[in-house]
Short mmCIF file of C-alpha atoms in Angstrom, two decimals:
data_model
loop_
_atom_site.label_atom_id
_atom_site.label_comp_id
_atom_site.label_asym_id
_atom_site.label_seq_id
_atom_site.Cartn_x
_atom_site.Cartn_y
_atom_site.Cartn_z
CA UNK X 1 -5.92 -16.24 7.81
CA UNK X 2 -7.30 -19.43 9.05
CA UNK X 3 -4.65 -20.60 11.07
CA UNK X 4 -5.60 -24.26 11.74
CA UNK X 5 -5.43 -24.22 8.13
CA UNK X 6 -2.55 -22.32 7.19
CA UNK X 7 0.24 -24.11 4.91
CA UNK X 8 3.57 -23.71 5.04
CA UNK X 9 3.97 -23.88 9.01
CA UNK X 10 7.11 -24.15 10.16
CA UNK X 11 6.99 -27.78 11.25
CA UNK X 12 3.63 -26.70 14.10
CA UNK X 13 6.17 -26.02 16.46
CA UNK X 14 3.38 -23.44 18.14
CA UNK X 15 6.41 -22.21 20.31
CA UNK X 16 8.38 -20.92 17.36
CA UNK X 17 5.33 -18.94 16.34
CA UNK X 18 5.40 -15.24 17.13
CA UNK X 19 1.77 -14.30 17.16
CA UNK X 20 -0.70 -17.28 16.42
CA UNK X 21 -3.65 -14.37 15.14
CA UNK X 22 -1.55 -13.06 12.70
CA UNK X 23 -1.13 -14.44 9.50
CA UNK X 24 1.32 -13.69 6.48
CA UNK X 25 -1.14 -14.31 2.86
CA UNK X 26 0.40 -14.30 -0.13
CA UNK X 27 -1.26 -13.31 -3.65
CA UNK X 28 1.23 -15.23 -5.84
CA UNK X 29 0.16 -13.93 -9.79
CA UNK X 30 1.57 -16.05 -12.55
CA UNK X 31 2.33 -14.97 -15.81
CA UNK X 32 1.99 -17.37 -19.19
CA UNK X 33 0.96 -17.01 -22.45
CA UNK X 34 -0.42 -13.38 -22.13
CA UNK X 35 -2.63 -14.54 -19.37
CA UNK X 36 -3.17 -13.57 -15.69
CA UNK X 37 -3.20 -16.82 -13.31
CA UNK X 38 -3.39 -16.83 -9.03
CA UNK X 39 -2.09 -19.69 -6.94
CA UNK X 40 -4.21 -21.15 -4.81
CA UNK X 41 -4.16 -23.77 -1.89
CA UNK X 42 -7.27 -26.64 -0.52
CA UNK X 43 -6.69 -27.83 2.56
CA UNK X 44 -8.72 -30.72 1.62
CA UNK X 45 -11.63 -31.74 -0.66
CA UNK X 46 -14.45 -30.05 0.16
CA UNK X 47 -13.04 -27.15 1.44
CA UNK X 48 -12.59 -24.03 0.21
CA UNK X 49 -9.67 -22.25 -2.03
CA UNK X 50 -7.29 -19.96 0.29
CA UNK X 51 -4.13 -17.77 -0.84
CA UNK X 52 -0.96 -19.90 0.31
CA UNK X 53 -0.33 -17.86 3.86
CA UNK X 54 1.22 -18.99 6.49
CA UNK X 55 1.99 -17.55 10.25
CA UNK X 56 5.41 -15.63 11.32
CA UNK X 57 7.91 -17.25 13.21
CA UNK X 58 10.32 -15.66 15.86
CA UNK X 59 12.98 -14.94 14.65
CA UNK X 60 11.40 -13.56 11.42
CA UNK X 61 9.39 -10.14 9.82
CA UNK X 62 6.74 -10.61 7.93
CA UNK X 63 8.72 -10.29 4.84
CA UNK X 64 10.75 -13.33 5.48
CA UNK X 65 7.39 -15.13 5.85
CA UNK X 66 6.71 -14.88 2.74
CA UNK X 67 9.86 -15.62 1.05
CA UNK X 68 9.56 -18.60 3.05
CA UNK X 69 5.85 -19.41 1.82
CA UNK X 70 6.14 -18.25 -1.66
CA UNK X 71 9.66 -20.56 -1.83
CA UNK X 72 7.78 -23.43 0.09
CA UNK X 73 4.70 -23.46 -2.53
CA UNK X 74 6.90 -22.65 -6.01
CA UNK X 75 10.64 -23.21 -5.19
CA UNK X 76 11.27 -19.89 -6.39
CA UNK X 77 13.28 -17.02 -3.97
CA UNK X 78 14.43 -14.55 -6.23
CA UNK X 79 11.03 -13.13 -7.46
CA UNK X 80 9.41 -10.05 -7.19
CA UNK X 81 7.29 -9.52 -3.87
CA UNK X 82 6.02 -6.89 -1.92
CA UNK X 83 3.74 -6.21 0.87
CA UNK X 84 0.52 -4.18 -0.24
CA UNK X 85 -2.33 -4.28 2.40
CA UNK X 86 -2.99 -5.61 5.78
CA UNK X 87 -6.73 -6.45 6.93
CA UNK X 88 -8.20 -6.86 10.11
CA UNK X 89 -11.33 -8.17 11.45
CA UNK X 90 -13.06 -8.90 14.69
CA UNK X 91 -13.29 -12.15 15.55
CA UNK X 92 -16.64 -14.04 15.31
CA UNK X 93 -15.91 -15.76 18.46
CA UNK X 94 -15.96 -12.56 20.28
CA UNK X 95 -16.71 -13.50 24.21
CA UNK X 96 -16.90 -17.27 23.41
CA UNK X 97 -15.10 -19.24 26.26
CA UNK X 98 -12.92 -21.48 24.97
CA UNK X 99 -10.99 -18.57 23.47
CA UNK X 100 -11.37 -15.45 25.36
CA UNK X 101 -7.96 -14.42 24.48
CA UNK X 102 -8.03 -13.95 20.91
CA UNK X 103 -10.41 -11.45 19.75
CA UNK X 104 -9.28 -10.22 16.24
CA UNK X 105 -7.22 -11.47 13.48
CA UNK X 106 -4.82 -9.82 11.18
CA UNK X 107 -3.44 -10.84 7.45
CA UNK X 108 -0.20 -8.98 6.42
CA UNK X 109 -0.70 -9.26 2.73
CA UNK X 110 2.09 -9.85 -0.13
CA UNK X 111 1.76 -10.25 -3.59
CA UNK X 112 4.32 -12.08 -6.09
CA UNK X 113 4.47 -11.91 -9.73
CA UNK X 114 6.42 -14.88 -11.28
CA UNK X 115 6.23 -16.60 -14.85
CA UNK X 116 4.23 -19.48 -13.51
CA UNK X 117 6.07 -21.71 -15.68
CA UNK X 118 9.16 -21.70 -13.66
CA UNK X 119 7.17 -22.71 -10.80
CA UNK X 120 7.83 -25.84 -9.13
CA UNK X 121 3.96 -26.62 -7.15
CA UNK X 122 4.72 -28.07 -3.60
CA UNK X 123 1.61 -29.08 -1.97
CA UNK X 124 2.37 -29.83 2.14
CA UNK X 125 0.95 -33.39 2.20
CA UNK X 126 -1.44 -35.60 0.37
CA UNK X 127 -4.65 -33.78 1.24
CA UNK X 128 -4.08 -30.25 -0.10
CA UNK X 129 -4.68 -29.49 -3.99
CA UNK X 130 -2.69 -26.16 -5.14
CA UNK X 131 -3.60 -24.97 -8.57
CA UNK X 132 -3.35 -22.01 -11.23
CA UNK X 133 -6.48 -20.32 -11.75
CA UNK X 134 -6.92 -18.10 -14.15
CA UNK X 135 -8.21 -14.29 -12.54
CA UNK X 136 -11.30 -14.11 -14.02
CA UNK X 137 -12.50 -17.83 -13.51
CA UNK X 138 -11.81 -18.29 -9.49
CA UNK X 139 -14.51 -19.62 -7.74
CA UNK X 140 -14.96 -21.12 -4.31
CA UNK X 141 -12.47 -18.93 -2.81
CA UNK X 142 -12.60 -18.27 1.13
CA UNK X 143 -14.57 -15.15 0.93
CA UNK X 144 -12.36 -13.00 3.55
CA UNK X 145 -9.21 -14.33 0.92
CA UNK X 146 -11.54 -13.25 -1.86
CA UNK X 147 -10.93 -9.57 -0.74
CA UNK X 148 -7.71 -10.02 -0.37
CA UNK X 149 -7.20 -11.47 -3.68
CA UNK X 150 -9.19 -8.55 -5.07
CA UNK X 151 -7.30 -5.88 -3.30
CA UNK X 152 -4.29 -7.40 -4.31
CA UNK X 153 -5.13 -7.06 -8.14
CA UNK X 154 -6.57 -3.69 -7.61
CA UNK X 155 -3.33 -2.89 -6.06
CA UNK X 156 -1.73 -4.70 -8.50
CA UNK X 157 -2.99 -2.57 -11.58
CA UNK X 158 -3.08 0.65 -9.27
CA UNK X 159 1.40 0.57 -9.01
CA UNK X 160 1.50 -0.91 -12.71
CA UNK X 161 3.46 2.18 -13.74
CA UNK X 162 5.68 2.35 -10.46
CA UNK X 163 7.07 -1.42 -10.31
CA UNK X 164 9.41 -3.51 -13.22
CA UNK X 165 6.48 -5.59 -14.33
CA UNK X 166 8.01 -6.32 -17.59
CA UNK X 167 11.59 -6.98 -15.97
CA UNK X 168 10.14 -9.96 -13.79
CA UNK X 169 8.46 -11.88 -16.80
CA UNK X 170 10.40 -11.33 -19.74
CA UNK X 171 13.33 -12.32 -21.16
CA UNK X 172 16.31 -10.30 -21.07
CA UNK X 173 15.63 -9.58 -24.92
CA UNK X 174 12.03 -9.14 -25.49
CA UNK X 175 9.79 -7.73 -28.19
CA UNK X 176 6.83 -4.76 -28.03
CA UNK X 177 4.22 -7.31 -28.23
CA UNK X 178 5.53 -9.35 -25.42
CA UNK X 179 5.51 -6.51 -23.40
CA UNK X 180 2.29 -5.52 -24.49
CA UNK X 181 0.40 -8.92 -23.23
CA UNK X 182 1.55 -8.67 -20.19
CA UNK X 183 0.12 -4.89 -19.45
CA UNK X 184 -2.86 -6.46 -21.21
CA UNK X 185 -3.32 -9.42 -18.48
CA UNK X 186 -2.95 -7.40 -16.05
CA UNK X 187 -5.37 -4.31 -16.95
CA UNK X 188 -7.71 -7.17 -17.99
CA UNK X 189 -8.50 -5.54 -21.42
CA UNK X 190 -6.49 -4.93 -24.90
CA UNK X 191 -4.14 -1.55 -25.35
CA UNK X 192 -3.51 0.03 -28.68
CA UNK X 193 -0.22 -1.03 -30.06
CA UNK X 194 0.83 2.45 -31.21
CA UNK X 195 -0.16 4.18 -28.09
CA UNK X 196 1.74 1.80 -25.99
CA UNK X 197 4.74 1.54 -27.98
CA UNK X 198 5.36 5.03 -27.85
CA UNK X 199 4.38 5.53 -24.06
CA UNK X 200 6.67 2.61 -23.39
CA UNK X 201 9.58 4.40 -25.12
CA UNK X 202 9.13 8.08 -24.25
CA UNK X 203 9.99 7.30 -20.59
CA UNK X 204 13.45 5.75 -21.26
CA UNK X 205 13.49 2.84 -19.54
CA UNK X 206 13.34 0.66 -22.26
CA UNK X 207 15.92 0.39 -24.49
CA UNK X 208 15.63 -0.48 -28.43
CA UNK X 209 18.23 -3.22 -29.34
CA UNK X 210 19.98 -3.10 -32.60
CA UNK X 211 18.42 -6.47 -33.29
CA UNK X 212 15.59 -8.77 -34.20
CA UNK X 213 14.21 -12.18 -34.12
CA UNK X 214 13.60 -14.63 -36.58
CA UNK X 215 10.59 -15.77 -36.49
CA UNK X 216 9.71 -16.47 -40.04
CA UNK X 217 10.42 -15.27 -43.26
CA UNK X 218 8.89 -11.88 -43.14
CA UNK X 219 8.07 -11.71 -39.49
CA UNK X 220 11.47 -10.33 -37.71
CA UNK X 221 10.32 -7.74 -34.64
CA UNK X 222 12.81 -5.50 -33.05
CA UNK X 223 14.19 -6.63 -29.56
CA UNK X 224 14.56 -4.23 -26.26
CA UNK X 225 15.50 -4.52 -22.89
CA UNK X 226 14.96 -3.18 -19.66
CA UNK X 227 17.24 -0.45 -17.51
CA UNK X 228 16.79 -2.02 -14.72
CA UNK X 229 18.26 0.73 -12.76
CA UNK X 230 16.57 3.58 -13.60
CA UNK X 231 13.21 1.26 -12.58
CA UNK X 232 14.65 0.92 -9.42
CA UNK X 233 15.22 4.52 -8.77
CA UNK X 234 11.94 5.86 -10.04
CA UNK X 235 10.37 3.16 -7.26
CA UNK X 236 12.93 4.72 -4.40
CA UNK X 237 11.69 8.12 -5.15
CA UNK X 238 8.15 7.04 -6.12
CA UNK X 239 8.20 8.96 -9.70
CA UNK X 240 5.49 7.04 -11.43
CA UNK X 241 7.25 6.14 -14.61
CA UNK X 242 3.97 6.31 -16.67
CA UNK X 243 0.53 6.63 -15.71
CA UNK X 244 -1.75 3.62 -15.70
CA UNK X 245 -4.26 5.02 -18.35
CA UNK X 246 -2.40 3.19 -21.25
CA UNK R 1 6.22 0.92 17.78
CA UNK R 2 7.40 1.68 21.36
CA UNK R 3 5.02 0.48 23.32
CA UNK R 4 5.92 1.52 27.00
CA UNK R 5 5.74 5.04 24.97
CA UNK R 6 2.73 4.71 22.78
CA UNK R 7 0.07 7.61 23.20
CA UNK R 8 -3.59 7.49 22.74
CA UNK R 9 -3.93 4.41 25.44
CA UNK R 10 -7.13 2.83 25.95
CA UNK R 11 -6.74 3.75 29.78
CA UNK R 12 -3.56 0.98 30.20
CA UNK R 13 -5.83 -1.70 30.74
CA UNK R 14 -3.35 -4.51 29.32
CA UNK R 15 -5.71 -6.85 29.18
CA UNK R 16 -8.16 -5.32 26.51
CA UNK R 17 -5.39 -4.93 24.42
CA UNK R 18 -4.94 -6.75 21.54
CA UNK R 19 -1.12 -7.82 21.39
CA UNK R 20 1.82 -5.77 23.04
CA UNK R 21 3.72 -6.35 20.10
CA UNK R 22 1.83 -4.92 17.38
CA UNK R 23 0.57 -1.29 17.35
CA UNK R 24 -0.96 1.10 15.02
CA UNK R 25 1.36 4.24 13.81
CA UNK R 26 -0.27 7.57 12.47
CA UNK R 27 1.57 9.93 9.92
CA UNK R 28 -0.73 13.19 9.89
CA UNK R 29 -0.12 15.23 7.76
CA UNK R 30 -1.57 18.57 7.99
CA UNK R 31 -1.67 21.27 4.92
CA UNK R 32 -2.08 25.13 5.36
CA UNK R 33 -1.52 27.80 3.64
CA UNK R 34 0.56 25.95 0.89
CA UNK R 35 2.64 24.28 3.20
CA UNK R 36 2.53 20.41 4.29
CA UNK R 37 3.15 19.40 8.35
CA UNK R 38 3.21 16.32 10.01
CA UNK R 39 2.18 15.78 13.78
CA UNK R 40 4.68 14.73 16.23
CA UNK R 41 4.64 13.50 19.85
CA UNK R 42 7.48 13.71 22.09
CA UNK R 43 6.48 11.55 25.55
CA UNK R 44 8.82 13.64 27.45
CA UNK R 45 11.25 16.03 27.35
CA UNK R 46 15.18 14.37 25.74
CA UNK R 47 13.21 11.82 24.46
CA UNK R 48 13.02 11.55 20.34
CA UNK R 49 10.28 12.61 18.71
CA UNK R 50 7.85 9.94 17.43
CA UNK R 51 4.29 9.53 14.91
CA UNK R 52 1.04 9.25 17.16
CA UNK R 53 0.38 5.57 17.63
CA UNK R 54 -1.24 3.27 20.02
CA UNK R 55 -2.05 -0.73 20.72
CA UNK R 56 -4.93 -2.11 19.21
CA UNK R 57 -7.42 -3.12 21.86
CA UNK R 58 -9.45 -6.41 21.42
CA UNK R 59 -12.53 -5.22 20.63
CA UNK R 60 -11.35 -2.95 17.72
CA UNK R 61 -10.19 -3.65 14.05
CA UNK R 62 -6.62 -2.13 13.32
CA UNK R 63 -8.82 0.99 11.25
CA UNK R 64 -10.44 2.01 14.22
CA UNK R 65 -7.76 2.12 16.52
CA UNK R 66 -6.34 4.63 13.74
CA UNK R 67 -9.65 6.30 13.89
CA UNK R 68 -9.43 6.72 17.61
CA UNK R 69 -5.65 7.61 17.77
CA UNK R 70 -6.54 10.71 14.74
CA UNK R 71 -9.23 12.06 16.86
CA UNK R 72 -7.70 11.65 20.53
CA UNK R 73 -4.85 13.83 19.20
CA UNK R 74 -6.34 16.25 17.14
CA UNK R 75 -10.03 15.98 17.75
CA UNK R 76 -11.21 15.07 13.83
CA UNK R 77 -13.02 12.15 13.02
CA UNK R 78 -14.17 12.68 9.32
CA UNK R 79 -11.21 12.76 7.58
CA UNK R 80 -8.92 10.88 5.01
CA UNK R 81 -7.53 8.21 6.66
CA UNK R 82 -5.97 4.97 4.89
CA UNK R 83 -3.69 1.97 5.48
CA UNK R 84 -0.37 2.29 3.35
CA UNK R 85 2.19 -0.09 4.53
CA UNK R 86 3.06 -2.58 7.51
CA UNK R 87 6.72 -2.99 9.27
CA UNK R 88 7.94 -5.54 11.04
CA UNK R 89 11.64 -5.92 12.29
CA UNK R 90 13.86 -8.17 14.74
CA UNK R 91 13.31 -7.59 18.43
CA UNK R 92 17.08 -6.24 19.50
CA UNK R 93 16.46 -8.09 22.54
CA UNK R 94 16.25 -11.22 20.87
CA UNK R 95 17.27 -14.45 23.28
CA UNK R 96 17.30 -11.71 26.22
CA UNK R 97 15.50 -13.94 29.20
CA UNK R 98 13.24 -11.10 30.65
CA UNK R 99 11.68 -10.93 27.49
CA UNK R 100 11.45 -14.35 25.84
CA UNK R 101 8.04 -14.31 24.06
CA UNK R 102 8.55 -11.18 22.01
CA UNK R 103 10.92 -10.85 19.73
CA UNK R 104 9.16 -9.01 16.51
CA UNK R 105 7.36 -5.84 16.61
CA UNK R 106 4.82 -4.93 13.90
CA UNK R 107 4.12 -1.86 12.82
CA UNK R 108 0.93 -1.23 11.13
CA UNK R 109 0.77 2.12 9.31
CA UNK R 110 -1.92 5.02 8.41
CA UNK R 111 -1.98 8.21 7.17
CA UNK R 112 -4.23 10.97 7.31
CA UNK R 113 -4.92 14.34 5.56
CA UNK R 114 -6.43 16.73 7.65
CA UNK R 115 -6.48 20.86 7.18
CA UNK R 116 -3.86 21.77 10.42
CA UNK R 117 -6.15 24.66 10.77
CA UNK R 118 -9.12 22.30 11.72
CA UNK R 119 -6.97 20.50 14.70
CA UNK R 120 -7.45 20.84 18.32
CA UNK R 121 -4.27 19.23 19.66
CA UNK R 122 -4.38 17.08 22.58
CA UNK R 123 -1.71 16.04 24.89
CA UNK R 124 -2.42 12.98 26.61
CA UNK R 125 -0.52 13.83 29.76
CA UNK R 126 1.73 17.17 31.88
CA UNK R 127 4.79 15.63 30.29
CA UNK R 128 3.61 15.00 26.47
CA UNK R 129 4.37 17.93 23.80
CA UNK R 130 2.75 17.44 20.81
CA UNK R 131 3.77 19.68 17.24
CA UNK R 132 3.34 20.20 13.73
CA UNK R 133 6.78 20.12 11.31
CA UNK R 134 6.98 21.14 8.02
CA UNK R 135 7.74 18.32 6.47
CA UNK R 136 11.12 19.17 5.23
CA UNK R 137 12.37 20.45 8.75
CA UNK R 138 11.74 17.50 10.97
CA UNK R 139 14.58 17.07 13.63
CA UNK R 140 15.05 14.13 16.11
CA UNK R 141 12.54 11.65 14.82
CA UNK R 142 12.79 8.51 16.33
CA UNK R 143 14.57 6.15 13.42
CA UNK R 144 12.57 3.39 12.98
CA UNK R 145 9.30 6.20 12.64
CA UNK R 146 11.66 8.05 10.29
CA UNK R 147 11.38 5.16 8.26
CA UNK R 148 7.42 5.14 8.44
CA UNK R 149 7.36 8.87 7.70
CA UNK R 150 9.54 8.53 4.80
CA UNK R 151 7.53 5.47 3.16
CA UNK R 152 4.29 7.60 4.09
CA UNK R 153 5.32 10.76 2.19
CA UNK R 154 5.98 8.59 -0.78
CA UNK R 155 3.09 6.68 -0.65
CA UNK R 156 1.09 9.39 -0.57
CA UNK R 157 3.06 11.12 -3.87
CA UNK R 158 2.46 7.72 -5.60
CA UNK R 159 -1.28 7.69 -4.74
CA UNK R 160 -1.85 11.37 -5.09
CA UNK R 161 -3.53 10.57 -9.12
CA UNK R 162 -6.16 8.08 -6.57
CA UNK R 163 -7.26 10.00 -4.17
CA UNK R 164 -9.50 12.76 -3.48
CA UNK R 165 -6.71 14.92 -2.03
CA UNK R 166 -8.22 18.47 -2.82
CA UNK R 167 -11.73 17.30 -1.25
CA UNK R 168 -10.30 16.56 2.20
CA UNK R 169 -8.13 20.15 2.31
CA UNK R 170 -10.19 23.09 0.54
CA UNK R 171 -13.92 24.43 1.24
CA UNK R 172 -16.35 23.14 -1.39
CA UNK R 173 -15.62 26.15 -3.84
CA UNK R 174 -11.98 26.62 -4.28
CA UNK R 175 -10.06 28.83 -6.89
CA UNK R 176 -7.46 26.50 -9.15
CA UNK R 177 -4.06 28.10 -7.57
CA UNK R 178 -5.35 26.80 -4.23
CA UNK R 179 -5.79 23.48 -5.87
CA UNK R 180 -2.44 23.48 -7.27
CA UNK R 181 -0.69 24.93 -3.99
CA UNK R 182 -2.21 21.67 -2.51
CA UNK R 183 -0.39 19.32 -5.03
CA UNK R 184 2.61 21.52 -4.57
CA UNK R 185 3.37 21.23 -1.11
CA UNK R 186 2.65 17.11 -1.26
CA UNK R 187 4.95 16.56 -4.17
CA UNK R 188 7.58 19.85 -2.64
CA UNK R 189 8.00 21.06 -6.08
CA UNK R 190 6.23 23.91 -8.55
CA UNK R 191 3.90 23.00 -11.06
CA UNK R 192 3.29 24.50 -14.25
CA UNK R 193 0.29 26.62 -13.48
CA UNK R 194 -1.67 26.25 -17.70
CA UNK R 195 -0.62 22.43 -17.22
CA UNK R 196 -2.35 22.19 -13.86
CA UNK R 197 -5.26 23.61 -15.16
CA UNK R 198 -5.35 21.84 -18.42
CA UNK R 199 -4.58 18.55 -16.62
CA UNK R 200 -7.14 18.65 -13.88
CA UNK R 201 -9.90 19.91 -16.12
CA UNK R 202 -9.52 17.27 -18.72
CA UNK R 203 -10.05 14.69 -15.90
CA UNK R 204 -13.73 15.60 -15.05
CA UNK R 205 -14.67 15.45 -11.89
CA UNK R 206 -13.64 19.03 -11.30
CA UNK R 207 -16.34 21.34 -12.57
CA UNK R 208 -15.64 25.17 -13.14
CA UNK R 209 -18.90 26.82 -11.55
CA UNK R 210 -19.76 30.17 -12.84
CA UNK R 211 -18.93 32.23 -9.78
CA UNK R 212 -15.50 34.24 -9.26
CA UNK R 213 -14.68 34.95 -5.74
CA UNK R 214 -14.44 38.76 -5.12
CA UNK R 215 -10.60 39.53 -4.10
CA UNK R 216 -10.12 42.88 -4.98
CA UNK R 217 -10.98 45.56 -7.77
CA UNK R 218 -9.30 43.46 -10.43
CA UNK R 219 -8.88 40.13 -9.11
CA UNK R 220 -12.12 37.82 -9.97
CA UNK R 221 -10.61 34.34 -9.79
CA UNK R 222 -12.93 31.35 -10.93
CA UNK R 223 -13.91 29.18 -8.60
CA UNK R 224 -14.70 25.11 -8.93
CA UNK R 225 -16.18 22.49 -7.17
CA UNK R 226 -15.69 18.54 -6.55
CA UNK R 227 -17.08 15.58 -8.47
CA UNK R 228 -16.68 13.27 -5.10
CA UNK R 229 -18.42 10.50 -6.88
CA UNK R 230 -16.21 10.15 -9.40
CA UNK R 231 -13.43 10.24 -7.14
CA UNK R 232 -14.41 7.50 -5.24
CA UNK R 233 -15.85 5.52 -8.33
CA UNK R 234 -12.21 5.97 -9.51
CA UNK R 235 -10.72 4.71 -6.63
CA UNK R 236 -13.00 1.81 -5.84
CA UNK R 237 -11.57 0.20 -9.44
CA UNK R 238 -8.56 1.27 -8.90
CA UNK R 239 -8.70 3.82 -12.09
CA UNK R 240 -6.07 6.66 -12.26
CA UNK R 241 -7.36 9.91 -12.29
CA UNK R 242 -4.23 11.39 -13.82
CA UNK R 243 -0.41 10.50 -13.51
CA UNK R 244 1.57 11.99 -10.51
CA UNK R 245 3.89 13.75 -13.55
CA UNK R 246 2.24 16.94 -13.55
#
């Protein structure tokens, strides 16, 4: 949203920028360990944190923006993103002279989910920082980001039973408590196991696998996977596969 | 989207607008008597029909030019009104020389829920017709606000557990079959009339008063009111009321 600040330019060439007041910000979550992380960029020292955003070129839409920024900070492309919000605000500088032109600003916001350990962290040169931080211990964020960031988690939770949450961070075999965590991270607070288990199964997108993992000698928990399809389709026709009071 | 066609202008002055490239697209829909519309313009006669939309001018945030689009057309103010989705795409004319500068077009998208009933419609010009269409009879839609339609109907069956859908569309004491005729005609199907009732009951912020309304010499339905607060307490934290499977 700050554009002088904004990573992932497209080499500065201002001429290859379609709009220089509208921004592309990117809520990238990361998933490890049954916790809840968000990816974000300094400038410099001293500065605040900002989401990793980045302004739209030509010959792109916004969603190719950020492909390109969520790529350019992780190295990752096939991920799942999706648009969620845009904000606008009027510009403080309203009737200032040296920029009389530009009188609001506008964020097209994405967020990502990813297992952040496959990321790869790019930072543009040697002054920026980019870091994990876990959700609930941010602090120093640009405050108009900080909304974003929030709306993006409230979002987030809100489409938790529309969108193949589990598909993007798990394994292709997984077990029930691996699933579990990650509904957990997200909701920010512990689900009962039976409940879950049973929700998870009644809606028949999950397959039980005639198999288990050895973990131990008496530990061995059953493995599922995901229909991947029927996700997809339930998303195209938005039939909320389960309600988000788990 | 089309600019050279977009209603609701701040009097053409092109140089309080914001950017030519981006505007603001409306999909109202309006609900009466158990059936769900959607407002059209057509700018002239043979031209395809499009969603009420207009540029963003530079003293406004992208909310109130969707404010002030909602009320030039239909003369409400105080209604539902929310952000759901932006779209960009490739400008066709993309290397053309006329046009060299603009070569994206963003879309930024609303809806609203109004009662049809309450509408004064407004055409902005001789030429202008402006309609309601059920939303399951819509005919020469312009393609590209097809696709906004389409991605606003099913945004607002995803959301329809978040928001206060029943508050916006029925007086302040309502009978339940009005209720569910409501959540019929958004999702286009029936719903079990004892689930309804058990469903929305057990959510609590519907209250059953102790009045029947007076229909007939045996027909005394009971009649119940709104719990707003909880509505929007709900979807401030981004809490389901209840899942969209009724």
């Amino acid at each position: 949203m700050k554009k002088e600040k904004s990573t992932a330019e497209p080499h500065g060439k201002e001429k290859d920028i379609f709009n220089l007041n509208i921004s592309v910000d990117c809520t990238i979550f990361g998933f490890h360990s049954g916790s809840l992380k968000v990816l974000l960029c300094k400038p410099s020292a001293g500065e605040k944190w900002m989401l990793p955003g980045g302004l739209i070129t030509r010959d792109e839409i916004p969603d190719e923006t950020a492909r390109r920024i969520l790529k350019a900070k992780t190295g990752l492309s096939d991920t799942y993103l999706k648009q969620f919000s845009f904000f606008g605000r009027k510009d403080k500088k309203k009737g200032e002279k040296e920029n009389p032109e530009i009188l609001s600003e506008i964020s097209l916001a994405y967020f990502a989910l990813i297992k952040s350990g496959d990321a790869q962290l790019v930072e543009d040169n040697d002054s920026e920082h980019i870091e994990w931080f876990e959700i609930n211990n941010i602090s120093d964020l640009h405050p108009e980001h900080k909304i974003i960031f929030e709306t993006a988690l409230s979002s987030l939770r809100k489409q938790i039973g529309f969108i193949p949450i589990g598909y993007e961070l798990l394994p292709e075999k997984f077990t029930m408590p691996e699933l579990r965590s990650i509904y957990e991270a997200i909701l920010g607070r512990e689900l009962d196991r039976r409940n879950f288990q049973r929700k998870m199964l009644s809606i028949g997108f999950i397959k039980a696998l005639n198999e288990t993992r050895k973990v131990g000698a008496h530990k061995s928990p059953n493995l599922y996977s995901f229909d991947k399809k029927k996700y997809e389709e339930a998303e195209r026709l938005g039939i909320q596969l389960m309600s988000n009071n788990l």
